[in-house]
PDB file of C-alpha atoms in Angstrom:
ATOM      1  CA  MET V  12       0.000   0.000   0.000  1.00  0.00           C
ATOM      2  CA  ALA V  13       2.818   2.398   0.812  1.00  0.00           C
ATOM      3  CA  ASP V  14       4.020   2.333  -2.779  1.00  0.00           C
ATOM      4  CA  SER V  15       0.620   3.083  -4.293  1.00  0.00           C
ATOM      5  CA  ALA V  16      -0.777   5.593  -1.809  1.00  0.00           C
ATOM      6  CA  PRO V  17      -0.496   9.143  -3.193  1.00  0.00           C
ATOM      7  CA  GLY V  18       1.998  11.141  -1.139  1.00  0.00           C
ATOM      8  CA  GLY V  19       2.999   8.015   0.780  1.00  0.00           C
ATOM      9  CA  THR V  20       1.461   6.951   4.059  1.00  0.00           C
ATOM     10  CA  LEU V  21       1.330   7.910   7.711  1.00  0.00           C
ATOM     11  CA  ARG V  22       1.373   5.118  10.292  1.00  0.00           C
ATOM     12  CA  LEU V  23      -0.313   6.627  13.329  1.00  0.00           C
ATOM     13  CA  ALA V  24      -1.084   3.352  15.105  1.00  0.00           C
ATOM     14  CA  ASP V  25      -0.823  -0.350  14.335  1.00  0.00           C
ATOM     15  CA  ASP V  26      -4.343  -0.280  12.894  1.00  0.00           C
ATOM     16  CA  LEU V  27      -4.283   3.243  11.464  1.00  0.00           C
ATOM     17  CA  VAL V  28      -2.356   3.958   8.267  1.00  0.00           C
ATOM     18  CA  LEU V  29      -3.524   6.886   6.138  1.00  0.00           C
ATOM     19  CA  SER V  30      -2.559   8.009   2.664  1.00  0.00           C
ATOM     20  CA  ARG V  31      -1.081  11.487   3.060  1.00  0.00           C
ATOM     21  CA  MET V  32      -3.148  12.648   0.104  1.00  0.00           C
ATOM     22  CA  GLY V  33      -6.680  12.074   1.287  1.00  0.00           C
ATOM     23  CA  TYR V  34     -10.028  13.087  -0.054  1.00  0.00           C
ATOM     24  CA  GLY V  35     -12.424  15.521   1.627  1.00  0.00           C
ATOM     25  CA  ALA V  36     -15.989  14.500   0.821  1.00  0.00           C
ATOM     26  CA  MET V  37     -17.681  17.732   1.911  1.00  0.00           C
ATOM     27  CA  GLN V  38     -18.228  19.048  -1.615  1.00  0.00           C
ATOM     28  CA  LEU V  39     -20.260  16.020  -2.628  1.00  0.00           C
ATOM     29  CA  ALA V  40     -23.333  17.554  -1.004  1.00  0.00           C
ATOM     30  CA  GLY V  41     -25.393  20.245  -2.678  1.00  0.00           C
ATOM     31  CA  PRO V  42     -24.623  23.996  -2.656  1.00  0.00           C
ATOM     32  CA  GLY V  43     -23.608  25.230   0.769  1.00  0.00           C
ATOM     33  CA  VAL V  44     -22.840  21.620   1.791  1.00  0.00           C
ATOM     34  CA  PHE V  45     -26.592  21.201   2.065  1.00  0.00           C
ATOM     35  CA  GLY V  46     -28.968  18.803   0.380  1.00  0.00           C
ATOM     36  CA  PRO V  47     -28.313  16.222  -2.313  1.00  0.00           C
ATOM     37  CA  PRO V  48     -25.676  16.556  -5.049  1.00  0.00           C
ATOM     38  CA  LYS V  49     -26.626  17.900  -8.441  1.00  0.00           C
ATOM     39  CA  ASP V  50     -25.231  14.736 -10.030  1.00  0.00           C
ATOM     40  CA  ARG V  51     -25.475  11.721  -7.731  1.00  0.00           C
ATOM     41  CA  ALA V  52     -23.896   9.352 -10.242  1.00  0.00           C
ATOM     42  CA  GLN V  53     -20.861  11.600 -10.557  1.00  0.00           C
ATOM     43  CA  ALA V  54     -20.537  11.854  -6.771  1.00  0.00           C
ATOM     44  CA  ILE V  55     -20.479   8.065  -6.548  1.00  0.00           C
ATOM     45  CA  ALA V  56     -17.921   7.915  -9.372  1.00  0.00           C
ATOM     46  CA  VAL V  57     -15.627  10.429  -7.628  1.00  0.00           C
ATOM     47  CA  LEU V  58     -15.580   8.391  -4.418  1.00  0.00           C
ATOM     48  CA  ARG V  59     -14.815   5.173  -6.271  1.00  0.00           C
ATOM     49  CA  GLU V  60     -12.123   6.841  -8.359  1.00  0.00           C
ATOM     50  CA  ALA V  61     -10.429   8.247  -5.241  1.00  0.00           C
ATOM     51  CA  VAL V  62     -10.073   4.738  -3.856  1.00  0.00           C
ATOM     52  CA  GLU V  63      -8.888   3.428  -7.226  1.00  0.00           C
ATOM     53  CA  LEU V  64      -6.179   6.110  -7.232  1.00  0.00           C
ATOM     54  CA  GLY V  65      -4.841   4.783  -3.940  1.00  0.00           C
ATOM     55  CA  VAL V  66      -6.481   7.163  -1.478  1.00  0.00           C
ATOM     56  CA  THR V  67      -7.064   5.366   1.835  1.00  0.00           C
ATOM     57  CA  HIS V  68      -8.072   8.460   3.852  1.00  0.00           C
ATOM     58  CA  ILE V  69     -11.571   9.856   3.361  1.00  0.00           C
ATOM     59  CA  ASP V  70     -12.730  12.781   5.487  1.00  0.00           C
ATOM     60  CA  THR V  71     -16.439  13.216   6.134  1.00  0.00           C
ATOM     61  CA  SER V  72     -19.100  14.071   8.698  1.00  0.00           C
ATOM     62  CA  ASP V  73     -22.770  13.388   9.249  1.00  0.00           C
ATOM     63  CA  PHE V  74     -23.359  17.159   9.200  1.00  0.00           C
ATOM     64  CA  TYR V  75     -22.327  17.312   5.546  1.00  0.00           C
ATOM     65  CA  GLY V  76     -25.677  17.364   3.810  1.00  0.00           C
ATOM     66  CA  PRO V  77     -26.617  16.575   6.575  1.00  0.00           C
ATOM     67  CA  VAL V  78     -26.328  12.785   6.284  1.00  0.00           C
ATOM     68  CA  VAL V  79     -26.156  13.002   2.470  1.00  0.00           C
ATOM     69  CA  VAL V  80     -22.388  12.583   2.186  1.00  0.00           C
ATOM     70  CA  ASN V  81     -22.141   9.628   4.561  1.00  0.00           C
ATOM     71  CA  GLU V  82     -24.920   7.898   2.683  1.00  0.00           C
ATOM     72  CA  LEU V  83     -23.071   8.507  -0.595  1.00  0.00           C
ATOM     73  CA  ILE V  84     -19.896   7.025   0.889  1.00  0.00           C
ATOM     74  CA  ARG V  85     -21.815   3.969   2.032  1.00  0.00           C
ATOM     75  CA  GLU V  86     -23.499   3.544  -1.345  1.00  0.00           C
ATOM     76  CA  ALA V  87     -20.264   3.959  -3.289  1.00  0.00           C
ATOM     77  CA  LEU V  88     -17.801   2.055  -1.138  1.00  0.00           C
ATOM     78  CA  HIS V  89     -19.524  -0.367   1.237  1.00  0.00           C
ATOM     79  CA  PRO V  90     -18.338  -3.014   1.941  1.00  0.00           C
ATOM     80  CA  TYR V  91     -15.191  -0.995   2.543  1.00  0.00           C
ATOM     81  CA  LYS V  92     -11.735  -2.062   1.392  1.00  0.00           C
ATOM     82  CA  GLU V  93      -9.603  -3.429   4.204  1.00  0.00           C
ATOM     83  CA  ASP V  94      -7.130  -0.521   4.097  1.00  0.00           C
ATOM     84  CA  LEU V  95      -9.695   2.287   3.724  1.00  0.00           C
ATOM     85  CA  ARG V  96      -9.946   4.592   6.728  1.00  0.00           C
ATOM     86  CA  ILE V  97     -12.881   6.968   7.137  1.00  0.00           C
ATOM     87  CA  VAL V  98     -12.298   9.979   9.379  1.00  0.00           C
ATOM     88  CA  THR V  99     -15.431  11.711  10.604  1.00  0.00           C
ATOM     89  CA  LYS V 100     -16.284  14.681  12.822  1.00  0.00           C
ATOM     90  CA  VAL V 101     -18.825  15.458  15.500  1.00  0.00           C
ATOM     91  CA  GLY V 102     -19.637  18.713  17.240  1.00  0.00           C
ATOM     92  CA  ALA V 103     -22.138  20.510  15.012  1.00  0.00           C
ATOM     93  CA  ARG V 104     -25.684  20.335  13.739  1.00  0.00           C
ATOM     94  CA  ARG V 105     -27.417  21.898  10.742  1.00  0.00           C
ATOM     95  CA  ASP V 106     -30.711  23.754  10.790  1.00  0.00           C
ATOM     96  CA  GLU V 107     -33.477  23.520   8.209  1.00  0.00           C
ATOM     97  CA  ASN V 108     -31.927  26.369   6.210  1.00  0.00           C
ATOM     98  CA  GLY V 109     -28.463  24.868   6.138  1.00  0.00           C
ATOM     99  CA  GLY V 110     -27.041  26.935   8.995  1.00  0.00           C
ATOM    100  CA  TRP V 111     -24.199  25.535  11.077  1.00  0.00           C
ATOM    101  CA  HIS V 112     -24.577  25.378  14.857  1.00  0.00           C
ATOM    102  CA  PRO V 113     -22.102  24.050  17.430  1.00  0.00           C
ATOM    103  CA  SER V 114     -23.483  21.049  19.285  1.00  0.00           C
ATOM    104  CA  LEU V 115     -21.008  20.007  21.934  1.00  0.00           C
ATOM    105  CA  GLU V 116     -23.135  18.637  24.743  1.00  0.00           C
ATOM    106  CA  PRO V 117     -21.752  15.200  25.656  1.00  0.00           C
ATOM    107  CA  SER V 118     -25.167  13.577  25.249  1.00  0.00           C
ATOM    108  CA  ASP V 119     -25.492  14.895  21.701  1.00  0.00           C
ATOM    109  CA  LEU V 120     -21.896  14.017  20.835  1.00  0.00           C
ATOM    110  CA  ARG V 121     -22.736  10.423  21.740  1.00  0.00           C
ATOM    111  CA  LYS V 122     -25.831  10.586  19.546  1.00  0.00           C
ATOM    112  CA  GLN V 123     -23.797  12.017  16.673  1.00  0.00           C
ATOM    113  CA  VAL V 124     -21.334   9.128  16.944  1.00  0.00           C
ATOM    114  CA  HIS V 125     -24.185   6.618  16.748  1.00  0.00           C
ATOM    115  CA  ASP V 126     -25.630   8.494  13.758  1.00  0.00           C
ATOM    116  CA  ASN V 127     -22.279   8.239  11.947  1.00  0.00           C
ATOM    117  CA  LEU V 128     -22.033   4.550  12.752  1.00  0.00           C
ATOM    118  CA  ARG V 129     -25.484   3.919  11.334  1.00  0.00           C
ATOM    119  CA  HIS V 130     -25.176   6.027   8.202  1.00  0.00           C
ATOM    120  CA  LEU V 131     -21.720   4.699   7.300  1.00  0.00           C
ATOM    121  CA  ARG V 132     -22.830   1.171   8.262  1.00  0.00           C
ATOM    122  CA  VAL V 133     -19.826   0.300  10.401  1.00  0.00           C
ATOM    123  CA  ASP V 134     -19.462  -1.255  13.849  1.00  0.00           C
ATOM    124  CA  ALA V 135     -16.712   1.172  14.872  1.00  0.00           C
ATOM    125  CA  LEU V 136     -15.498   4.499  13.492  1.00  0.00           C
ATOM    126  CA  ASP V 137     -11.825   4.606  12.467  1.00  0.00           C
ATOM    127  CA  VAL V 138     -11.249   8.177  13.669  1.00  0.00           C
ATOM    128  CA  VAL V 139     -13.600  10.733  15.185  1.00  0.00           C
ATOM    129  CA  ASN V 140     -12.492  14.362  15.337  1.00  0.00           C
ATOM    130  CA  LEU V 141     -14.084  16.645  17.903  1.00  0.00           C
ATOM    131  CA  ARG V 142     -15.012  19.793  15.970  1.00  0.00           C
ATOM    132  CA  LEU V 143     -14.600  22.729  18.306  1.00  0.00           C
ATOM    133  CA  SER V 144     -16.676  25.866  18.004  1.00  0.00           C
ATOM    134  CA  ALA V 145     -15.458  28.313  15.394  1.00  0.00           C
ATOM    135  CA  GLU V 146     -16.734  31.087  17.648  1.00  0.00           C
ATOM    136  CA  GLY V 147     -14.501  29.973  20.520  1.00  0.00           C
ATOM    137  CA  THR V 148     -11.373  31.676  21.794  1.00  0.00           C
ATOM    138  CA  GLY V 149      -9.235  28.537  21.751  1.00  0.00           C
ATOM    139  CA  GLU V 150      -8.962  28.686  25.525  1.00  0.00           C
ATOM    140  CA  GLU V 151     -12.088  26.652  26.278  1.00  0.00           C
ATOM    141  CA  SER V 152     -11.651  23.339  28.060  1.00  0.00           C
ATOM    142  CA  VAL V 153     -12.301  20.255  25.932  1.00  0.00           C
ATOM    143  CA  ALA V 154     -12.283  17.853  28.873  1.00  0.00           C
ATOM    144  CA  GLU V 155     -16.019  17.192  29.085  1.00  0.00           C
ATOM    145  CA  GLN V 156     -16.533  16.775  25.350  1.00  0.00           C
ATOM    146  CA  PHE V 157     -13.354  14.840  24.617  1.00  0.00           C
ATOM    147  CA  GLY V 158     -13.969  12.725  27.691  1.00  0.00           C
ATOM    148  CA  ALA V 159     -17.352  11.665  26.299  1.00  0.00           C
ATOM    149  CA  LEU V 160     -15.685  10.524  23.078  1.00  0.00           C
ATOM    150  CA  ALA V 161     -12.952   8.770  25.052  1.00  0.00           C
ATOM    151  CA  GLU V 162     -15.648   6.749  26.817  1.00  0.00           C
ATOM    152  CA  LEU V 163     -17.028   5.656  23.454  1.00  0.00           C
ATOM    153  CA  ARG V 164     -13.481   4.689  22.476  1.00  0.00           C
ATOM    154  CA  GLU V 165     -13.268   2.534  25.586  1.00  0.00           C
ATOM    155  CA  ASP V 166     -16.584   0.975  24.567  1.00  0.00           C
ATOM    156  CA  GLY V 167     -15.123   0.036  21.173  1.00  0.00           C
ATOM    157  CA  LEU V 168     -17.342   2.312  19.083  1.00  0.00           C
ATOM    158  CA  ILE V 169     -14.422   4.586  18.136  1.00  0.00           C
ATOM    159  CA  ARG V 170     -10.911   3.368  17.388  1.00  0.00           C
ATOM    160  CA  HIS V 171      -9.026   6.667  17.450  1.00  0.00           C
ATOM    161  CA  LEU V 172      -9.647  10.289  18.381  1.00  0.00           C
ATOM    162  CA  GLY V 173      -8.667  13.667  17.004  1.00  0.00           C
ATOM    163  CA  LEU V 174      -9.453  17.370  17.205  1.00  0.00           C
ATOM    164  CA  SER V 175     -10.622  19.886  14.636  1.00  0.00           C
ATOM    165  CA  GLY V 176     -10.167  23.627  15.009  1.00  0.00           C
ATOM    166  CA  ALA V 177      -7.958  23.131  18.074  1.00  0.00           C
ATOM    167  CA  THR V 178      -5.196  25.115  19.732  1.00  0.00           C
ATOM    168  CA  ALA V 179      -1.990  23.725  21.191  1.00  0.00           C
ATOM    169  CA  ALA V 180      -3.404  24.083  24.698  1.00  0.00           C
ATOM    170  CA  GLN V 181      -6.521  22.129  23.776  1.00  0.00           C
ATOM    171  CA  LEU V 182      -4.393  19.407  22.211  1.00  0.00           C
ATOM    172  CA  THR V 183      -2.390  19.111  25.420  1.00  0.00           C
ATOM    173  CA  GLU V 184      -5.547  18.892  27.503  1.00  0.00           C
ATOM    174  CA  ALA V 185      -7.044  16.233  25.238  1.00  0.00           C
ATOM    175  CA  GLN V 186      -3.856  14.164  25.330  1.00  0.00           C
ATOM    176  CA  GLY V 187      -4.229  13.979  29.100  1.00  0.00           C
ATOM    177  CA  ILE V 188      -7.546  12.164  28.539  1.00  0.00           C
ATOM    178  CA  ALA V 189      -6.841   9.857  25.590  1.00  0.00           C
ATOM    179  CA  PRO V 190      -4.363   9.549  22.703  1.00  0.00           C
ATOM    180  CA  VAL V 191      -4.821  12.044  19.868  1.00  0.00           C
ATOM    181  CA  VAL V 192      -3.893  10.815  16.388  1.00  0.00           C
ATOM    182  CA  THR V 193      -5.085  13.731  14.238  1.00  0.00           C
ATOM    183  CA  VAL V 194      -5.394  17.495  14.374  1.00  0.00           C
ATOM    184  CA  GLN V 195      -7.505  18.992  11.601  1.00  0.00           C
ATOM    185  CA  ASN V 196      -7.054  22.750  11.324  1.00  0.00           C
ATOM    186  CA  LEU V 197      -7.122  25.503   8.738  1.00  0.00           C
ATOM    187  CA  TYR V 198      -3.699  25.714   7.146  1.00  0.00           C
ATOM    188  CA  ASN V 199      -2.392  26.414   3.674  1.00  0.00           C
ATOM    189  CA  LEU V 200       0.302  28.264   1.788  1.00  0.00           C
ATOM    190  CA  ALA V 201      -1.141  31.674   2.670  1.00  0.00           C
ATOM    191  CA  ASN V 202      -2.595  30.920   6.129  1.00  0.00           C
ATOM    192  CA  ARG V 203       0.206  29.683   8.336  1.00  0.00           C
ATOM    193  CA  GLN V 204      -0.675  30.785  11.852  1.00  0.00           C
ATOM    194  CA  ASP V 205      -0.478  27.122  12.865  1.00  0.00           C
ATOM    195  CA  ASP V 206       3.201  26.706  11.959  1.00  0.00           C
ATOM    196  CA  PRO V 207       4.238  25.818  15.553  1.00  0.00           C
ATOM    197  CA  LEU V 208       1.417  23.282  15.843  1.00  0.00           C
ATOM    198  CA  VAL V 209       2.366  21.702  12.500  1.00  0.00           C
ATOM    199  CA  ASP V 210       5.886  21.194  13.840  1.00  0.00           C
ATOM    200  CA  ARG V 211       4.623  19.829  17.148  1.00  0.00           C
ATOM    201  CA  CYS V 212       2.404  17.307  15.393  1.00  0.00           C
ATOM    202  CA  ALA V 213       5.373  16.113  13.343  1.00  0.00           C
ATOM    203  CA  ALA V 214       7.454  15.681  16.492  1.00  0.00           C
ATOM    204  CA  GLU V 215       4.675  13.682  18.170  1.00  0.00           C
ATOM    205  CA  ASN V 216       3.639  11.616  15.108  1.00  0.00           C
ATOM    206  CA  ILE V 217       0.205  13.200  14.953  1.00  0.00           C
ATOM    207  CA  ALA V 218      -1.346  13.679  11.536  1.00  0.00           C
ATOM    208  CA  TYR V 219      -1.894  17.356  10.840  1.00  0.00           C
ATOM    209  CA  ALA V 220      -4.771  17.343   8.349  1.00  0.00           C
ATOM    210  CA  ALA V 221      -4.847  20.739   6.675  1.00  0.00           C
ATOM    211  CA  PHE V 222      -8.394  21.653   5.770  1.00  0.00           C
ATOM    212  CA  PHE V 223      -9.038  24.247   3.084  1.00  0.00           C
ATOM    213  CA  PRO V 224      -5.565  23.425   1.683  1.00  0.00           C
ATOM    214  CA  LEU V 225      -6.401  25.557  -1.357  1.00  0.00           C
ATOM    215  CA  GLY V 226      -8.023  28.362   0.608  1.00  0.00           C
ATOM    216  CA  GLY V 227     -11.565  27.005   0.781  1.00  0.00           C
ATOM    217  CA  PHE V 228     -14.209  29.661   0.149  1.00  0.00           C
ATOM    218  CA  SER V 229     -11.430  32.247  -0.444  1.00  0.00           C
ATOM    219  CA  PRO V 230      -9.039  30.526  -2.873  1.00  0.00           C
ATOM    220  CA  ILE V 231      -5.365  31.351  -2.579  1.00  0.00           C
ATOM    221  CA  GLN V 232      -4.404  34.124  -4.979  1.00  0.00           C
ATOM    222  CA  SER V 233      -0.716  34.844  -5.369  1.00  0.00           C
ATOM    223  CA  ARG V 234       1.344  36.037  -8.311  1.00  0.00           C
ATOM    224  CA  THR V 235       4.294  34.089  -6.918  1.00  0.00           C
ATOM    225  CA  LEU V 236       2.250  30.889  -6.821  1.00  0.00           C
ATOM    226  CA  THR V 237       1.042  31.450 -10.374  1.00  0.00           C
ATOM    227  CA  ASP V 238       4.585  32.112 -11.629  1.00  0.00           C
ATOM    228  CA  VAL V 239       6.048  29.039  -9.912  1.00  0.00           C
ATOM    229  CA  ALA V 240       3.263  26.866 -11.303  1.00  0.00           C
ATOM    230  CA  ALA V 241       3.873  28.154 -14.837  1.00  0.00           C
ATOM    231  CA  ARG V 242       7.590  27.325 -14.583  1.00  0.00           C
ATOM    232  CA  LEU V 243       6.825  23.813 -13.379  1.00  0.00           C
ATOM    233  CA  GLY V 244       4.091  23.132 -15.920  1.00  0.00           C
ATOM    234  CA  ALA V 245       1.568  22.524 -13.155  1.00  0.00           C
ATOM    235  CA  SER V 246      -1.554  24.244 -11.899  1.00  0.00           C
ATOM    236  CA  PRO V 247      -1.326  26.653  -8.957  1.00  0.00           C
ATOM    237  CA  GLN V 248      -3.542  24.275  -6.985  1.00  0.00           C
ATOM    238  CA  GLN V 249      -1.144  21.385  -7.567  1.00  0.00           C
ATOM    239  CA  VAL V 250       1.813  23.478  -6.452  1.00  0.00           C
ATOM    240  CA  ALA V 251      -0.012  24.571  -3.288  1.00  0.00           C
ATOM    241  CA  LEU V 252      -0.797  20.940  -2.437  1.00  0.00           C
ATOM    242  CA  ALA V 253       2.743  19.775  -3.177  1.00  0.00           C
ATOM    243  CA  TRP V 254       4.106  22.499  -0.890  1.00  0.00           C
ATOM    244  CA  LEU V 255       1.892  21.277   1.947  1.00  0.00           C
ATOM    245  CA  LEU V 256       3.078  17.686   1.546  1.00  0.00           C
ATOM    246  CA  ARG V 257       6.656  18.925   1.704  1.00  0.00           C
ATOM    247  CA  ARG V 258       5.971  21.186   4.694  1.00  0.00           C
ATOM    248  CA  SER V 259       5.955  18.406   7.303  1.00  0.00           C
ATOM    249  CA  PRO V 260       6.306  14.613   7.291  1.00  0.00           C
ATOM    250  CA  THR V 261       2.983  14.218   9.096  1.00  0.00           C
ATOM    251  CA  THR V 262       0.973  16.699   7.051  1.00  0.00           C
ATOM    252  CA  ALA V 263      -2.072  15.081   5.468  1.00  0.00           C
ATOM    253  CA  LEU V 264      -4.260  16.729   2.847  1.00  0.00           C
ATOM    254  CA  ILE V 265      -8.010  16.427   2.382  1.00  0.00           C
ATOM    255  CA  PRO V 266      -8.800  18.536  -0.699  1.00  0.00           C
ATOM    256  CA  GLY V 267     -12.368  18.191  -1.841  1.00  0.00           C
ATOM    257  CA  THR V 268     -13.980  18.178  -5.243  1.00  0.00           C
ATOM    258  CA  SER V 269     -17.100  16.907  -6.935  1.00  0.00           C
ATOM    259  CA  THR V 270     -15.504  16.262 -10.347  1.00  0.00           C
ATOM    260  CA  LEU V 271     -13.307  13.464 -11.604  1.00  0.00           C
ATOM    261  CA  ALA V 272     -10.940  15.793 -13.479  1.00  0.00           C
ATOM    262  CA  HIS V 273     -10.259  17.902 -10.384  1.00  0.00           C
ATOM    263  CA  LEU V 274      -9.822  14.797  -8.238  1.00  0.00           C
ATOM    264  CA  ARG V 275      -7.181  13.421 -10.604  1.00  0.00           C
ATOM    265  CA  GLU V 276      -5.411  16.777 -10.700  1.00  0.00           C
ATOM    266  CA  ASN V 277      -5.294  16.922  -6.908  1.00  0.00           C
ATOM    267  CA  VAL V 278      -3.970  13.394  -6.539  1.00  0.00           C
ATOM    268  CA  ALA V 279      -1.322  14.005  -9.220  1.00  0.00           C
ATOM    269  CA  ALA V 280       0.050  16.833  -7.052  1.00  0.00           C
ATOM    270  CA  ALA V 281       1.501  14.174  -4.749  1.00  0.00           C
ATOM    271  CA  ASP V 282       4.069  13.368  -7.460  1.00  0.00           C
ATOM    272  CA  LEU V 283       5.041  16.986  -8.157  1.00  0.00           C
ATOM    273  CA  ALA V 284       8.637  17.707  -7.177  1.00  0.00           C
ATOM    274  CA  LEU V 285       9.378  21.246  -6.028  1.00  0.00           C
ATOM    275  CA  PRO V 286      12.960  22.443  -6.630  1.00  0.00           C
ATOM    276  CA  PRO V 287      14.646  24.365  -3.793  1.00  0.00           C
ATOM    277  CA  ASP V 288      14.282  27.754  -5.459  1.00  0.00           C
ATOM    278  CA  ALA V 289      10.549  27.241  -5.889  1.00  0.00           C
ATOM    279  CA  VAL V 290      10.198  26.181  -2.253  1.00  0.00           C
ATOM    280  CA  ALA V 291      11.989  29.335  -1.115  1.00  0.00           C
ATOM    281  CA  GLU V 292       9.637  31.512  -3.147  1.00  0.00           C
ATOM    282  CA  LEU V 293       6.567  29.693  -1.871  1.00  0.00           C
ATOM    283  CA  ASP V 294       7.747  29.852   1.735  1.00  0.00           C
ATOM    284  CA  ALA V 295       7.849  33.634   1.453  1.00  0.00           C
ATOM    285  CA  ILE V 296       4.141  33.837   0.597  1.00  0.00           C
ATOM    286  CA  GLY V 297       3.110  33.139   4.153  1.00  0.00           C
ATOM    287  CA  GLY V 298       6.063  34.890   5.748  1.00  0.00           C
TER     288      GLY V 298
END
């Protein structure tokens, strides 16, 4: 598997090996990550193609859709390949208009875990990330919420735990409760406030899964990035992804797309070599 996985693999535990180039399934839902996809057949094809290309790391959540994306994953990929790992998140709910609302009460976190289990049709979830409130200060305790998930891990319903939208202090607190195998935070070529946390995760063999690796709803726009990409005969998006893979040995990427062409372009970025002069120019973007 290590030879075929795009970007290589991360071994985070004996039973947890992820392809560094993963696939973020969020965009398979309808506009605003709400409702069904415009083209269900294409959504199914994208998921199957990702696995065919060697991706063993799929990122999802029951609040994508809601439920829609997990049901697509189940339809496309169940029964799951032995090496496929599905990473999900809990900590939010959607309203009838598609709004996002933190939902971090331990009782509801437990319900969200059971919902994910049912919709993905698995007996245990490979990894569950606790999604922390985007409105938080980063100083809030995670003990009660993470503790609830740790209990479900002890019960065998979750194999591994992670955090999403977390600070270094929250990571430390969580590690005092149960092992943390992933941190999923906003990070990309232009948004590098998490540099110290990226380095810490590498030192502690924690996967740092960079979400919005291409900027998300505000795509990265840089003349330097465009110029480097032109010299290398690649797209700016491929260069941005290749830079992230080079940034740290435990960086994992979960770019999302709803088209086969874009999926293949993203995965091909794992093979893009960046010469030292290009790396120096790209490093300066976020400096």
